[in-house]
Coordinates of C-alpha atoms and ligand atoms in Angstrom, one line a residue:
M2 CA 45.3 100.0 120.6
Y3 CA 48.4 100.1 122.7
I4 CA 49.8 103.2 121.1
T5 CA 46.9 105.4 122.2
T6 CA 47.8 104.6 125.8
L7 CA 51.4 105.6 125.6
P8 CA 52.2 108.8 127.5
K9 CA 53.3 111.4 125.0
V10 CA 54.9 114.8 124.4
D11 CA 54.0 117.4 121.8
L12 CA 56.6 120.1 121.4
H13 CA 55.2 121.6 118.2
R14 CA 51.6 122.5 118.2
H15 CA 50.1 125.8 117.1
L16 CA 47.5 126.9 119.5
E17 CA 45.5 129.0 117.0
L18 CA 45.2 126.0 114.7
C19 CA 44.1 123.3 117.1
V20 CA 40.6 124.6 117.8
R21 CA 38.2 121.8 118.7
H22 CA 35.9 120.9 115.8
S23 CA 32.7 120.8 117.9
T24 CA 33.6 124.3 119.2
I25 CA 34.0 125.6 115.6
R26 CA 30.6 124.2 114.7
E27 CA 29.1 125.7 117.8
L28 CA 30.6 129.2 117.4
A29 CA 30.4 129.5 113.6
P30 CA 26.9 131.1 113.5
Q31 CA 28.0 133.9 115.9
F32 CA 30.7 134.7 113.3
Q33 CA 28.4 134.6 110.3
I34 CA 30.0 131.4 109.1
D35 CA 27.5 129.2 107.5
L36 CA 28.2 125.4 107.8
P37 CA 25.1 123.6 106.5
N38 CA 26.8 120.2 106.3
E39 CA 30.0 118.2 106.9
E40 CA 31.3 119.0 103.4
S41 CA 31.1 122.7 104.0
F42 CA 32.9 122.4 107.4
K43 CA 35.6 120.4 105.7
E44 CA 35.9 122.8 102.8
R45 CA 36.1 125.8 105.1
F46 CA 38.3 124.6 108.0
L47 CA 40.2 121.4 107.1
I48 CA 43.3 120.6 105.0
T49 CA 43.2 116.9 104.4
Q50 CA 44.9 116.7 101.0
P51 CA 48.3 118.1 99.9
M52 CA 47.9 121.8 99.4
K53 CA 47.8 123.1 95.8
D54 CA 47.6 126.8 96.2
L55 CA 48.5 128.9 99.2
N56 CA 45.5 131.2 99.0
S57 CA 42.9 128.6 99.8
V58 CA 45.0 127.6 102.8
L59 CA 45.4 131.1 104.0
N60 CA 41.6 131.6 104.0
K61 CA 41.3 128.6 106.3
F62 CA 43.8 130.2 108.7
L63 CA 41.9 133.4 108.6
D64 CA 38.5 131.7 109.3
T65 CA 40.0 130.0 112.3
Q66 CA 41.5 133.3 113.4
K67 CA 38.0 134.8 113.7
F68 CA 37.2 132.8 116.9
W69 CA 40.1 134.4 118.9
S70 CA 38.0 137.5 119.4
S71 CA 37.6 138.0 123.1
T72 CA 39.4 137.1 126.3
H73 CA 36.6 134.9 127.3
L74 CA 36.8 132.8 124.1
I75 CA 40.6 132.8 124.1
E76 CA 40.6 131.3 127.6
R77 CA 38.1 128.7 126.6
L78 CA 40.0 127.7 123.4
A79 CA 43.3 127.5 125.2
F80 CA 41.8 125.2 127.9
E81 CA 40.1 123.0 125.3
A82 CA 43.4 122.6 123.4
C83 CA 45.0 121.3 126.6
E84 CA 42.1 119.1 127.5
D85 CA 42.0 117.5 124.0
A86 CA 45.8 116.9 124.1
F87 CA 45.4 115.1 127.4
R88 CA 42.2 113.1 126.8
Q89 CA 42.7 112.1 123.1
D90 CA 46.5 111.7 122.9
G91 CA 47.6 111.0 126.5
I92 CA 49.9 114.0 126.2
R93 CA 51.6 114.7 129.5
I94 CA 54.0 117.4 128.3
L95 CA 52.5 119.9 126.0
E96 CA 54.1 123.0 124.4
L97 CA 51.7 125.3 122.7
R98 CA 52.9 128.1 120.6
Y99 CA 51.1 131.2 119.3
A100 CA 51.9 134.4 117.5
P101 CA 50.5 137.4 119.4
T102 CA 50.6 139.3 116.1
F103 CA 48.5 136.7 114.3
I104 CA 45.7 136.8 116.9
R105 CA 45.8 140.6 117.2
Q106 CA 45.8 140.9 113.4
G107 CA 42.2 139.8 113.3
H108 CA 41.2 141.6 116.6
D109 CA 43.0 144.8 117.1
H110 CA 40.8 145.8 120.1
L111 CA 42.8 143.2 122.0
S112 CA 46.3 144.0 123.4
F113 CA 49.1 141.4 123.5
E114 CA 48.7 141.5 127.3
E115 CA 45.0 140.7 127.2
I116 CA 45.5 137.9 124.7
H117 CA 48.4 136.3 126.7
Q118 CA 46.7 136.5 130.1
A119 CA 43.6 134.8 128.7
I120 CA 45.8 132.0 127.3
V121 CA 47.7 131.6 130.6
K122 CA 44.4 131.4 132.5
G123 CA 43.1 128.6 130.2
V124 CA 46.3 126.7 130.5
N125 CA 46.5 127.1 134.2
R126 CA 43.0 125.8 134.6
A127 CA 43.8 122.7 132.5
E128 CA 47.0 122.0 134.5
K129 CA 44.9 122.0 137.7
E130 CA 42.4 119.6 136.2
F131 CA 44.7 117.2 134.3
P132 CA 48.1 115.6 135.3
M133 CA 50.0 117.5 132.5
A134 CA 52.6 120.2 132.2
V135 CA 51.9 122.9 129.6
G136 CA 54.3 125.6 128.4
I137 CA 53.7 128.5 126.0
I138 CA 56.1 129.5 123.3
C139 CA 55.9 133.0 121.7
I140 CA 56.2 133.2 117.9
I141 CA 57.7 135.9 115.9
Q142 CA 56.3 136.0 112.3
R143 CA 59.3 136.5 110.1
I144 CA 57.3 137.9 107.3
L145 CA 56.4 141.0 109.4
P146 CA 58.6 144.1 109.6
V147 CA 61.7 143.6 111.9
K148 CA 60.2 146.3 114.2
E149 CA 57.3 144.1 115.0
A150 CA 59.8 141.3 115.8
E151 CA 61.5 143.6 118.3
A152 CA 58.2 144.4 120.0
V153 CA 57.2 140.7 120.2
T154 CA 60.6 139.8 121.6
Q155 CA 60.3 142.4 124.3
F156 CA 56.9 141.2 125.1
A157 CA 58.2 137.6 125.5
I158 CA 61.1 138.8 127.7
D159 CA 58.7 140.9 129.8
H160 CA 56.6 137.8 130.4
K161 CA 59.4 135.2 130.8
E162 CA 57.6 133.8 133.8
T163 CA 54.8 132.6 131.5
F164 CA 56.6 132.0 128.3
I165 CA 59.1 129.1 128.0
G166 CA 60.6 130.0 124.6
L167 CA 60.8 132.0 121.5
D168 CA 60.2 130.8 117.9
L169 CA 60.4 132.2 114.4
A170 CA 57.8 131.1 112.0
D171 CA 56.5 131.6 108.4
N172 CA 58.2 131.4 105.0
E173 CA 62.0 131.4 105.1
V174 CA 62.6 132.2 101.5
G175 CA 63.6 135.8 101.2
F176 CA 63.4 136.3 105.0
D177 CA 66.9 135.6 106.3
S178 CA 67.6 134.7 109.9
K179 CA 70.4 137.2 110.4
P180 CA 68.3 140.3 111.1
F181 CA 66.6 138.4 113.9
A182 CA 69.8 137.4 115.6
P183 CA 69.8 140.2 118.3
F184 CA 66.3 139.3 119.4
F185 CA 67.1 135.6 119.8
L186 CA 70.3 136.4 121.6
A187 CA 68.4 138.7 124.1
A188 CA 65.7 136.0 124.6
K189 CA 68.3 133.4 125.3
K190 CA 70.1 135.7 127.8
N191 CA 66.8 136.0 129.6
G192 CA 66.4 132.2 129.9
L193 CA 64.0 131.5 127.1
G194 CA 64.4 128.4 125.0
I195 CA 65.0 128.8 121.3
T196 CA 63.2 126.9 118.6
V197 CA 63.1 128.0 115.0
H198 CA 60.9 126.9 112.1
S199 CA 63.4 126.0 109.4
G200 CA 64.2 123.6 106.7
E201 CA 60.5 122.8 106.2
A202 CA 59.7 123.7 102.5
N203 CA 61.3 121.8 99.7
V204 CA 63.5 124.6 98.4
P205 CA 67.2 124.4 97.3
N206 CA 68.6 126.3 100.3
A207 CA 66.5 124.5 103.0
P208 CA 69.4 122.7 104.6
R209 CA 71.5 125.9 104.7
Y210 CA 68.7 127.7 106.4
V211 CA 68.8 125.1 109.2
R212 CA 72.5 125.7 109.7
E213 CA 71.9 129.5 109.9
A214 CA 69.1 129.0 112.4
I215 CA 71.6 127.2 114.6
D216 CA 74.5 129.6 114.0
Y217 CA 72.7 133.0 114.0
L218 CA 69.7 132.4 116.2
G219 CA 71.1 129.8 118.6
A220 CA 68.3 127.3 117.9
Q221 CA 68.4 124.4 120.4
R222 CA 65.5 122.9 118.5
I223 CA 64.4 123.1 114.9
G224 CA 60.7 123.2 113.9
H225 CA 60.6 120.6 111.1
G226 CA 64.1 120.6 109.7
V227 CA 62.9 117.8 107.6
Q228 CA 64.8 118.9 104.4
I229 CA 68.3 118.3 106.0
Y230 CA 68.0 114.7 104.8
R231 CA 69.2 116.0 101.5
D232 CA 72.5 117.3 102.9
P233 CA 74.7 114.9 104.9
A234 CA 77.0 117.7 106.1
V235 CA 74.0 119.5 107.7
M236 CA 72.8 116.2 109.2
E237 CA 76.2 115.8 110.7
Y238 CA 76.1 119.3 112.0
V239 CA 72.7 119.0 113.6
K240 CA 73.8 115.7 115.3
E241 CA 77.1 117.1 116.5
Q242 CA 75.4 120.3 117.9
N243 CA 72.8 118.0 119.6
V244 CA 69.9 120.0 118.1
I245 CA 66.5 118.4 118.4
L246 CA 64.2 118.1 115.4
E247 CA 60.5 118.7 115.9
L248 CA 59.2 116.6 113.1
C249 CA 55.5 116.7 112.0
P250 CA 55.0 114.0 109.4
T251 CA 51.4 114.6 108.2
S252 CA 52.0 118.3 108.1
N253 CA 55.1 117.8 105.9
W254 CA 53.0 115.8 103.5
L255 CA 50.1 118.2 103.4
T256 CA 52.4 121.2 102.8
Q257 CA 54.2 119.1 100.2
A258 CA 57.5 119.4 102.0
I259 CA 57.8 115.7 101.1
P260 CA 56.0 114.1 98.1
D261 CA 54.6 111.1 99.8
L262 CA 54.2 110.0 103.5
T263 CA 55.9 106.7 102.8
Q264 CA 59.0 108.7 101.7
H265 CA 59.2 110.7 104.9
P266 CA 62.9 110.7 106.2
F267 CA 61.9 110.4 109.9
K268 CA 63.6 107.0 110.2
K269 CA 66.6 108.0 108.1
L270 CA 67.2 111.0 110.4
K271 CA 66.7 108.9 113.6
D272 CA 68.9 106.1 112.4
F273 CA 71.6 108.7 111.6
G274 CA 71.7 109.6 115.3
I275 CA 69.7 112.8 115.2
K276 CA 67.2 113.3 118.1
T277 CA 63.9 113.2 116.3
T278 CA 60.6 114.0 118.1
I279 CA 57.0 113.4 117.0
N280 CA 54.6 116.3 116.8
T281 CA 51.4 117.5 115.2
D282 CA 51.9 121.1 114.1
D283 CA 48.3 122.1 113.3
P284 CA 46.1 119.1 114.5
G285 CA 42.8 120.9 114.2
I286 CA 43.1 122.1 110.7
F287 CA 44.9 118.9 109.5
N288 CA 42.2 116.7 111.2
I289 CA 44.8 114.6 113.0
D290 CA 46.0 113.9 116.5
L291 CA 49.3 112.7 117.9
N292 CA 48.1 109.1 118.1
H293 CA 47.7 109.3 114.3
E294 CA 51.3 110.3 113.9
Y295 CA 52.6 107.6 116.3
K296 CA 50.5 104.9 114.6
W297 CA 51.7 105.9 111.2
L298 CA 55.3 105.9 112.2
H299 CA 54.7 102.5 113.8
E300 CA 52.7 100.9 111.0
V301 CA 54.1 102.4 107.9
L302 CA 57.7 103.4 108.7
G303 CA 58.2 100.5 111.0
L304 CA 59.3 102.3 114.2
S305 CA 59.0 99.9 117.2
V306 CA 57.2 100.9 120.4
F307 CA 60.7 101.2 121.9
D308 CA 61.6 103.7 119.2
L309 CA 58.5 105.7 119.8
E310 CA 59.1 105.8 123.5
Q311 CA 62.7 106.8 122.9
C312 CA 61.5 109.8 120.8
S313 CA 59.0 110.7 123.6
D314 CA 61.8 110.6 126.2
W315 CA 64.0 112.8 124.0
A316 CA 61.1 115.2 123.6
A317 CA 60.5 115.2 127.4
K318 CA 64.1 116.1 127.9
A319 CA 64.1 118.7 125.2
S320 CA 61.0 120.4 126.5
F321 CA 61.6 124.0 127.7
I322 CA 59.2 123.4 130.6
D323 CA 60.8 123.6 134.0
F324 CA 62.6 120.4 134.9
N325 CA 60.8 119.7 138.2
K326 CA 57.4 120.5 136.7
K327 CA 57.8 118.2 133.7
S328 CA 59.4 115.4 135.8
K329 CA 56.3 115.3 138.0
V330 CA 54.0 114.3 135.1
W331 CA 56.4 112.1 133.1
P332 CA 56.3 108.4 133.9
R333 CA 60.0 107.8 133.4
P334 CA 63.1 109.7 134.7
I335 CA 64.1 112.6 132.6
F336 CA 67.9 112.7 132.5
S337 CA 69.1 116.3 132.8
Ligands
LIG20 ZN1 54.7 124.9 112.9

């Protein structure tokens, strides 16, 4: 189909949760994970129906975390993430994000430095092999103590040559943006791009959280932000501030951010004049790819190929990857 051949951009993809399925099957026995059949694989590693309880989902994250256990494997998984993005989806501009604290949580024999250098090695190898530009975003987990956030920020700043941006992820409820403001300010001063997971879950204050991410953290892009459709004033604010939304439709359905895929406000937000981009979030665990999201927007929400390309061009422009580097792999001019 025509859509599969479109050059694409993914700005919102979690490295830890896009492990290639055949690699999971291959590695599982080494990690004492028994996968006798397809059903057990699905049960243990995939989320394909809207989540009911958080615990079962967390277990899937922790099982996937097990594979990030050595620099050798980390390099391989990072390379494969890029290779799959290029070969399956035709992604030319790829931003992968990861939380150093999440990988180390399962493997405390590894330092942030070792983890990061292994990822950079895998990504560099992929960039040599495929005509794509890849950037790495560092994630702060907002549920961890603020001290940890400070250490992660410093790590990102110390490696600003190999990180393109800083992100804040995890549950927003009860974890205000304000305490993180000095870290994001410091990151911005050091030239890192700022994107923040916000306005994802369907909670009463979701639109307000998005406004705070822009005001306190200087977010240029919002991870999800889907809930702002419920508040015209915040929609207006996002548009006026020229903040980009990294929308991830299937993810929003599976996490129950929206009740039904056909009710996703993607088109409403785009028609309002907000720059919407199309992303996968956790393609491995959600069993999707970017083609899937494009096709769904095209076939169900009625976005034309022109609309899809417009979203891709916005994403190419909004990417934190160096302008010359991304321009080389993008088929159309990127207007700076
Ligand atoms: Zn995300």
